[in-house]
Tab-separated table of C-alpha atoms in Angstrom:
chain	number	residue	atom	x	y	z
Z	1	UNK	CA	81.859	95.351	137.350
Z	2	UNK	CA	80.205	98.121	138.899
Z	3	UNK	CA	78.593	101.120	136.657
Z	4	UNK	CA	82.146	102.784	135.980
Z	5	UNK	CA	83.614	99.201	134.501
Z	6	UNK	CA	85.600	98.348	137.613
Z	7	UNK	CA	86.130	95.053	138.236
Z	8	UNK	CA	84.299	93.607	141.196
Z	9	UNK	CA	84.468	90.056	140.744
Z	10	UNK	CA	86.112	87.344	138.646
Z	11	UNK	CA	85.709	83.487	138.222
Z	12	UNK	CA	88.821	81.604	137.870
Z	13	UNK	CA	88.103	81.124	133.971
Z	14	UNK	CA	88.313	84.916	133.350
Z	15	UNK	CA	91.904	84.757	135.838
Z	16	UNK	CA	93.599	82.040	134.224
Z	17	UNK	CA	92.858	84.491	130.895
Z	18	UNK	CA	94.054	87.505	132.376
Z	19	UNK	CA	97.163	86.025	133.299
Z	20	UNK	CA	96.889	87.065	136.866
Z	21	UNK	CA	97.274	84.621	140.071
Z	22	UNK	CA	94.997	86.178	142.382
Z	23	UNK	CA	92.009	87.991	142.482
Z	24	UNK	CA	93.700	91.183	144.396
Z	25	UNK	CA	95.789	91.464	141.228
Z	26	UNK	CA	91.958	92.601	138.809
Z	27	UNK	CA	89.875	93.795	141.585
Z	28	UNK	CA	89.324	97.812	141.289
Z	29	UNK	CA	91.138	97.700	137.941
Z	30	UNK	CA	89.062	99.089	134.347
Z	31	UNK	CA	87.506	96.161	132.685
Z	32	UNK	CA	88.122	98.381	129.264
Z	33	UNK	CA	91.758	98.007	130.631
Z	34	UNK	CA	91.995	94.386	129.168
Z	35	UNK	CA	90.883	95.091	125.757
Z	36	UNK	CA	93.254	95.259	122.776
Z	37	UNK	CA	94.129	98.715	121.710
Z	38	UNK	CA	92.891	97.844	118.519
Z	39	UNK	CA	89.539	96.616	119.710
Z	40	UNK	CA	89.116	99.301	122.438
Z	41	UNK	CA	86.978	101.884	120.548
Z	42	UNK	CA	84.802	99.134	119.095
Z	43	UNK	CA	84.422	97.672	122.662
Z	44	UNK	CA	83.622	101.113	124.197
Z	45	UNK	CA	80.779	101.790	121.135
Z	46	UNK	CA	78.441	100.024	122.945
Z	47	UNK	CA	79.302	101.606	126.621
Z	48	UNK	CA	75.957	103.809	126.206
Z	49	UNK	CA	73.898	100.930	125.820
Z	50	UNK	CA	75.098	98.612	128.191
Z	51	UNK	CA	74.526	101.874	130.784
Z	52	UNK	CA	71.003	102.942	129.643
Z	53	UNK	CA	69.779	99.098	129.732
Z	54	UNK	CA	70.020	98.336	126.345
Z	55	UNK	CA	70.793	95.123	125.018
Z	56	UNK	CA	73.578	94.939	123.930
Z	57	UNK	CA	74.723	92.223	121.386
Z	58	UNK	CA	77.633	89.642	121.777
Z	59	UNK	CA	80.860	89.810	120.409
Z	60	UNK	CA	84.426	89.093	119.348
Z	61	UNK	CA	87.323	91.227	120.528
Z	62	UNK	CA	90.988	90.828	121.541
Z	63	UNK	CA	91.816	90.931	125.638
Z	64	UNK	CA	95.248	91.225	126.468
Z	65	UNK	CA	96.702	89.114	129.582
Z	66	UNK	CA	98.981	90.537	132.358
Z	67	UNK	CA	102.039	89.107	130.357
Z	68	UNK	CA	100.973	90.836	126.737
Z	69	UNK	CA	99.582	88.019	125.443
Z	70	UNK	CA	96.542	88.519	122.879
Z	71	UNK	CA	93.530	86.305	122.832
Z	72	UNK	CA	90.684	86.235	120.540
Z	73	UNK	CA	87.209	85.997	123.392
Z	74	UNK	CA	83.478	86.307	122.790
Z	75	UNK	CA	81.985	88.214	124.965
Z	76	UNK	CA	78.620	89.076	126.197
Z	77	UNK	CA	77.447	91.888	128.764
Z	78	UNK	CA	74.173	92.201	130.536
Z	79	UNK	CA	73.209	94.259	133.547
Z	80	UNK	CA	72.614	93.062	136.840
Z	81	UNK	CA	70.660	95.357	140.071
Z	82	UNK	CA	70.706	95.427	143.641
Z	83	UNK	CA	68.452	94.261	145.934
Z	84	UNK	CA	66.279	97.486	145.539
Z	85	UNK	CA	65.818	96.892	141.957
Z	86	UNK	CA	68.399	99.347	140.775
Z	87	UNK	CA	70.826	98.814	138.352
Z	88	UNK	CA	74.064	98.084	140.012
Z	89	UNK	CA	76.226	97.251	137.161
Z	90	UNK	CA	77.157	95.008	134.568
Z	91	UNK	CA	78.239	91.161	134.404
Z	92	UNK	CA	80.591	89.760	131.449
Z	93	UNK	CA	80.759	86.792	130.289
Z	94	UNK	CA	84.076	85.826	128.619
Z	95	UNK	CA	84.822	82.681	126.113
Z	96	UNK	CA	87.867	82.648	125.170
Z	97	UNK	CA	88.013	81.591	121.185
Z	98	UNK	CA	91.773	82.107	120.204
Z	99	UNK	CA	92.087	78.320	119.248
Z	100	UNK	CA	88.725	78.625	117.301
Z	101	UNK	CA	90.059	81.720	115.431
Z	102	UNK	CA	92.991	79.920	114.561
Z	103	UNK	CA	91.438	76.992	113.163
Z	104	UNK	CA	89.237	79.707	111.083
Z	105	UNK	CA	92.183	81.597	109.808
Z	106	UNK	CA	94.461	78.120	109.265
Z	107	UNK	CA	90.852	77.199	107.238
Z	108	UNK	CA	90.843	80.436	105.221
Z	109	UNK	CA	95.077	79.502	104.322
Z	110	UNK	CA	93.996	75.919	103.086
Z	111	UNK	CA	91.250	77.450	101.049
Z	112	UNK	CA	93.522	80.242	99.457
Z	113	UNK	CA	96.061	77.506	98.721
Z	114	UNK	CA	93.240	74.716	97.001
Z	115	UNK	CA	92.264	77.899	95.304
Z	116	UNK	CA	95.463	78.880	93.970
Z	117	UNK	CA	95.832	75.509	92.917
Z	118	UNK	CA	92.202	75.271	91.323
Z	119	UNK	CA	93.078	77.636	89.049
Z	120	UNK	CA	96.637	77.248	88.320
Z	121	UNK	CA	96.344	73.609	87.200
Z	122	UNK	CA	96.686	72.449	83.722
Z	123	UNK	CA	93.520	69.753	83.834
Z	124	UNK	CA	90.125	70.688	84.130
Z	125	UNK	CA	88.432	70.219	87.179
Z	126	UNK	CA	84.432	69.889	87.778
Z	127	UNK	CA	83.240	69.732	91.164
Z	128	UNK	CA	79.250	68.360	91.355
Z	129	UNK	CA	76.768	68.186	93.998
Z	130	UNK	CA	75.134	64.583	94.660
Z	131	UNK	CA	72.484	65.209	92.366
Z	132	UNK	CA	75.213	65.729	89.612
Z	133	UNK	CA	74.822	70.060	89.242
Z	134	UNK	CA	77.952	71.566	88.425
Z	135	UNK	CA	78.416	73.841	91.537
Z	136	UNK	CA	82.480	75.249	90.560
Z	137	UNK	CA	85.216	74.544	87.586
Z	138	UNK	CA	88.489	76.114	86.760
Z	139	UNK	CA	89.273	77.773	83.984
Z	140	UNK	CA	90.890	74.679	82.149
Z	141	UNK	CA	87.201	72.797	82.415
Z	142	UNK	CA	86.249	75.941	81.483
Z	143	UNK	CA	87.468	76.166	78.161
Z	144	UNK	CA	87.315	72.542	77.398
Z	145	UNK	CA	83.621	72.826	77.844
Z	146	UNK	CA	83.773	75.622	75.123
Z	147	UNK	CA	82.510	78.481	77.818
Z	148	UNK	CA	83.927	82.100	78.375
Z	149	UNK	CA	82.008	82.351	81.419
Z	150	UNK	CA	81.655	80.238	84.550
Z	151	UNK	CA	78.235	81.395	85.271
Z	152	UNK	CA	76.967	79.689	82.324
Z	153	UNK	CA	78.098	76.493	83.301
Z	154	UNK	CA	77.199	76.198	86.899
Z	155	UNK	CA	73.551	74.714	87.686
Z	156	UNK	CA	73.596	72.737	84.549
Z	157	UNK	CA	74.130	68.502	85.074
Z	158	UNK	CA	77.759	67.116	84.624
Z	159	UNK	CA	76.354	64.014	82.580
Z	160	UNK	CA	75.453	66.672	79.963
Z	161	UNK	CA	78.996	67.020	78.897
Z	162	UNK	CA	79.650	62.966	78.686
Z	163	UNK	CA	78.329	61.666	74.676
Z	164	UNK	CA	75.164	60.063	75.139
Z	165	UNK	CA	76.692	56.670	74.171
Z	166	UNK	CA	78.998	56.777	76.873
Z	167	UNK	CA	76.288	57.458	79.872
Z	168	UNK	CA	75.224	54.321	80.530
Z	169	UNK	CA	79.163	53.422	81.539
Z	170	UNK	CA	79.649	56.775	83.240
Z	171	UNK	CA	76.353	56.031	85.106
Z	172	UNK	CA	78.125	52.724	86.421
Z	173	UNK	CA	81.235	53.768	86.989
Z	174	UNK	CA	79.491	56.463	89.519
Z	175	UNK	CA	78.152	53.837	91.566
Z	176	UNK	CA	81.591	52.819	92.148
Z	177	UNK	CA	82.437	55.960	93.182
Z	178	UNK	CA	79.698	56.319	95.753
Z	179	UNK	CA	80.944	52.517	96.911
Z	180	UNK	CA	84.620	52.890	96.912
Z	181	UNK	CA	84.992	56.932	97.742
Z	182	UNK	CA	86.929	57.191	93.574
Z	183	UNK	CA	87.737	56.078	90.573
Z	184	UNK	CA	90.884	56.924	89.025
Z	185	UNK	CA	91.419	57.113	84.912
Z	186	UNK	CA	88.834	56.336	83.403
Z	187	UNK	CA	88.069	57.727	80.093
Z	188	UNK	CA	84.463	58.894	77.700
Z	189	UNK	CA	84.026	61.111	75.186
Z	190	UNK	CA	83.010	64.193	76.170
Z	191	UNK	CA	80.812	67.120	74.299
Z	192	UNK	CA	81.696	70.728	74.039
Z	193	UNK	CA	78.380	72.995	74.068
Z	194	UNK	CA	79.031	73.466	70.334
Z	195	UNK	CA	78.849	69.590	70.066
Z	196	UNK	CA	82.458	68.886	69.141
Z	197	UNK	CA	84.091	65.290	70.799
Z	198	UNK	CA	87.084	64.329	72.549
Z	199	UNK	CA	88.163	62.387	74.382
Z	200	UNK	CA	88.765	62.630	78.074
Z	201	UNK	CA	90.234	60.726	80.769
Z	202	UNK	CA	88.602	61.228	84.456
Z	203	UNK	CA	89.370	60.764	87.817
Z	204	UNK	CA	86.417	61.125	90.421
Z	205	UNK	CA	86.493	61.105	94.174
Z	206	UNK	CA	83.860	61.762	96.768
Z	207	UNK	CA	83.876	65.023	98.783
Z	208	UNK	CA	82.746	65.232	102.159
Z	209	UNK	CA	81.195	67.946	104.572
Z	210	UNK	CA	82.781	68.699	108.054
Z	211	UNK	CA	80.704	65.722	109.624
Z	212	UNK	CA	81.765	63.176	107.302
Z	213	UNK	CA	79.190	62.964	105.242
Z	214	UNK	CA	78.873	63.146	101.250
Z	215	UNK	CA	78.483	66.444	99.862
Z	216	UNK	CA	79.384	66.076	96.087
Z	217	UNK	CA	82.062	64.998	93.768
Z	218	UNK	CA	84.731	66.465	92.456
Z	219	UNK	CA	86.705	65.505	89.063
Z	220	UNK	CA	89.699	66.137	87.226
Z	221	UNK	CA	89.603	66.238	83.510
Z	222	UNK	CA	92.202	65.688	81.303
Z	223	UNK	CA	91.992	65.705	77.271
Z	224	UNK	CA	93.697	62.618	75.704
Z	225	UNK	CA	92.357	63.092	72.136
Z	226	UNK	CA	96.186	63.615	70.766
Z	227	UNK	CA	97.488	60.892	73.083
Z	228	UNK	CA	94.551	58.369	72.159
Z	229	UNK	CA	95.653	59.446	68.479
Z	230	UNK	CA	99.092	58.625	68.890
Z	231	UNK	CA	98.068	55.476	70.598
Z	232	UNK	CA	95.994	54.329	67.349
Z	233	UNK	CA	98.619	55.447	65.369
Z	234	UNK	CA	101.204	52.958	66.989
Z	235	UNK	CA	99.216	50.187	66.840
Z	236	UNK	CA	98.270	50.163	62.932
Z	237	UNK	CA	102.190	50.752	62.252
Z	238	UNK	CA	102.784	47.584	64.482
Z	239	UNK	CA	99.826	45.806	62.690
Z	240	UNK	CA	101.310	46.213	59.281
């Protein structure tokens, strides 16, 4: 553009985005002209610096094409001079990011939903790190673990909550889980922090960052001390 914002020039990127088939159809027109209404006084904040020579920083805003259509681009300015050394006027440079910004707000939906569902479930659920630090629980796991808050959970190491006796098997039955990606039902007695029992069946599976690779465990806890009970029950009845 030159030093009023009117286009000069465009690459056939920044065309297909404006919607336009030729060149004629941008050339003389308002860059400013392409921003989203909603965008356009955040866009135009950083007019003054981009005229005095001032760096000005990259970012996000919404362009809209020659058909109405809104798309998410980042965009970067800097100036560029004539052959004399004076500034001559400014050159954009457009990405266009509406398919990233989708994935990011799909992302944010998904988490809401696992979030909704963290909390709302019935069982308690424990997710570790790979060094076995409680990093989140719901409020079921919560109160199973005999806590009112969260923060006084988090940091501390998941085995503390399994009765010593049962370790050693828990311990094993981990290295399946780093082996096979889960384990599915298996139960221990587990200690409340004012040292009462029960018993608990778990289910473990491996989490995994956006590259694939292991970032922690998470587990679903469910109390089977009345079932286990019932269980024993059943069996002396049938015994006698």
């Amino acid at each position: 553009t030159d030093l009023d914002f009117n286009i000069l020039e465009v690459n056939d990127a920044a065309l297909e985005m404006s919607g336009c088939e030729t060149k004629e159809e941008l050339m003389g027109r308002k860059a400013s002209d392409l921003i989203a209404p909603d965008d356009f006084a955040r866009a135009m904040s950083t007019r003054r610096e981009a005229v005095e020579g001032r760096p000005v920083p990259r970012g996000e805003y919404k362009i809209v094409s020659k058909f109405g259509r809104e798309l998410y681009a980042d965009v970067g300015v800097s100036m560029y001079q004539d052959p004399s050394g004076k500034t001559a006027g400014f050159v954009a440079v457009i990405k266009d990011i509406t398919e990233h910004k989708r994935m990011e707000d799909a992302l944010r939906d998904s988490e809401e939903k696992l979030r909704i569902m963290f909390s709302s479930m019935a069982d308690g659920v424990v997710v570790t790190d790979l060094e076995g630090k409680i990093t989140d629980l719901n409020e079921t796991q919560l109160r199973m673990f005999g806590y009112k808050d969260k923060k006084e959970v988090l940091g501390k190491a998941g085995f503390d909550f399994i009765a010593e006796r049962d370790r050693e098997r828990a311990f094993k039955e981990l290295v399946k889980v780093y082996e096979a990606g889960s384990n599915i039902s298996v139960i221990y007695t587990v200690v409340d922090t004012k040292g009462k029992e029960f018993e608990s069946e778990l289910s473990t599976a491996m989490l995994h960052d956006a590259a694939g690779q292991p970032s922690g465990l998470i587990t679903v806890m469910r109390d089977v001390t009345e079932r286990r009970r019932m269980e024993q029950a059943l069996r002396d009845s049938e015994e006698k």
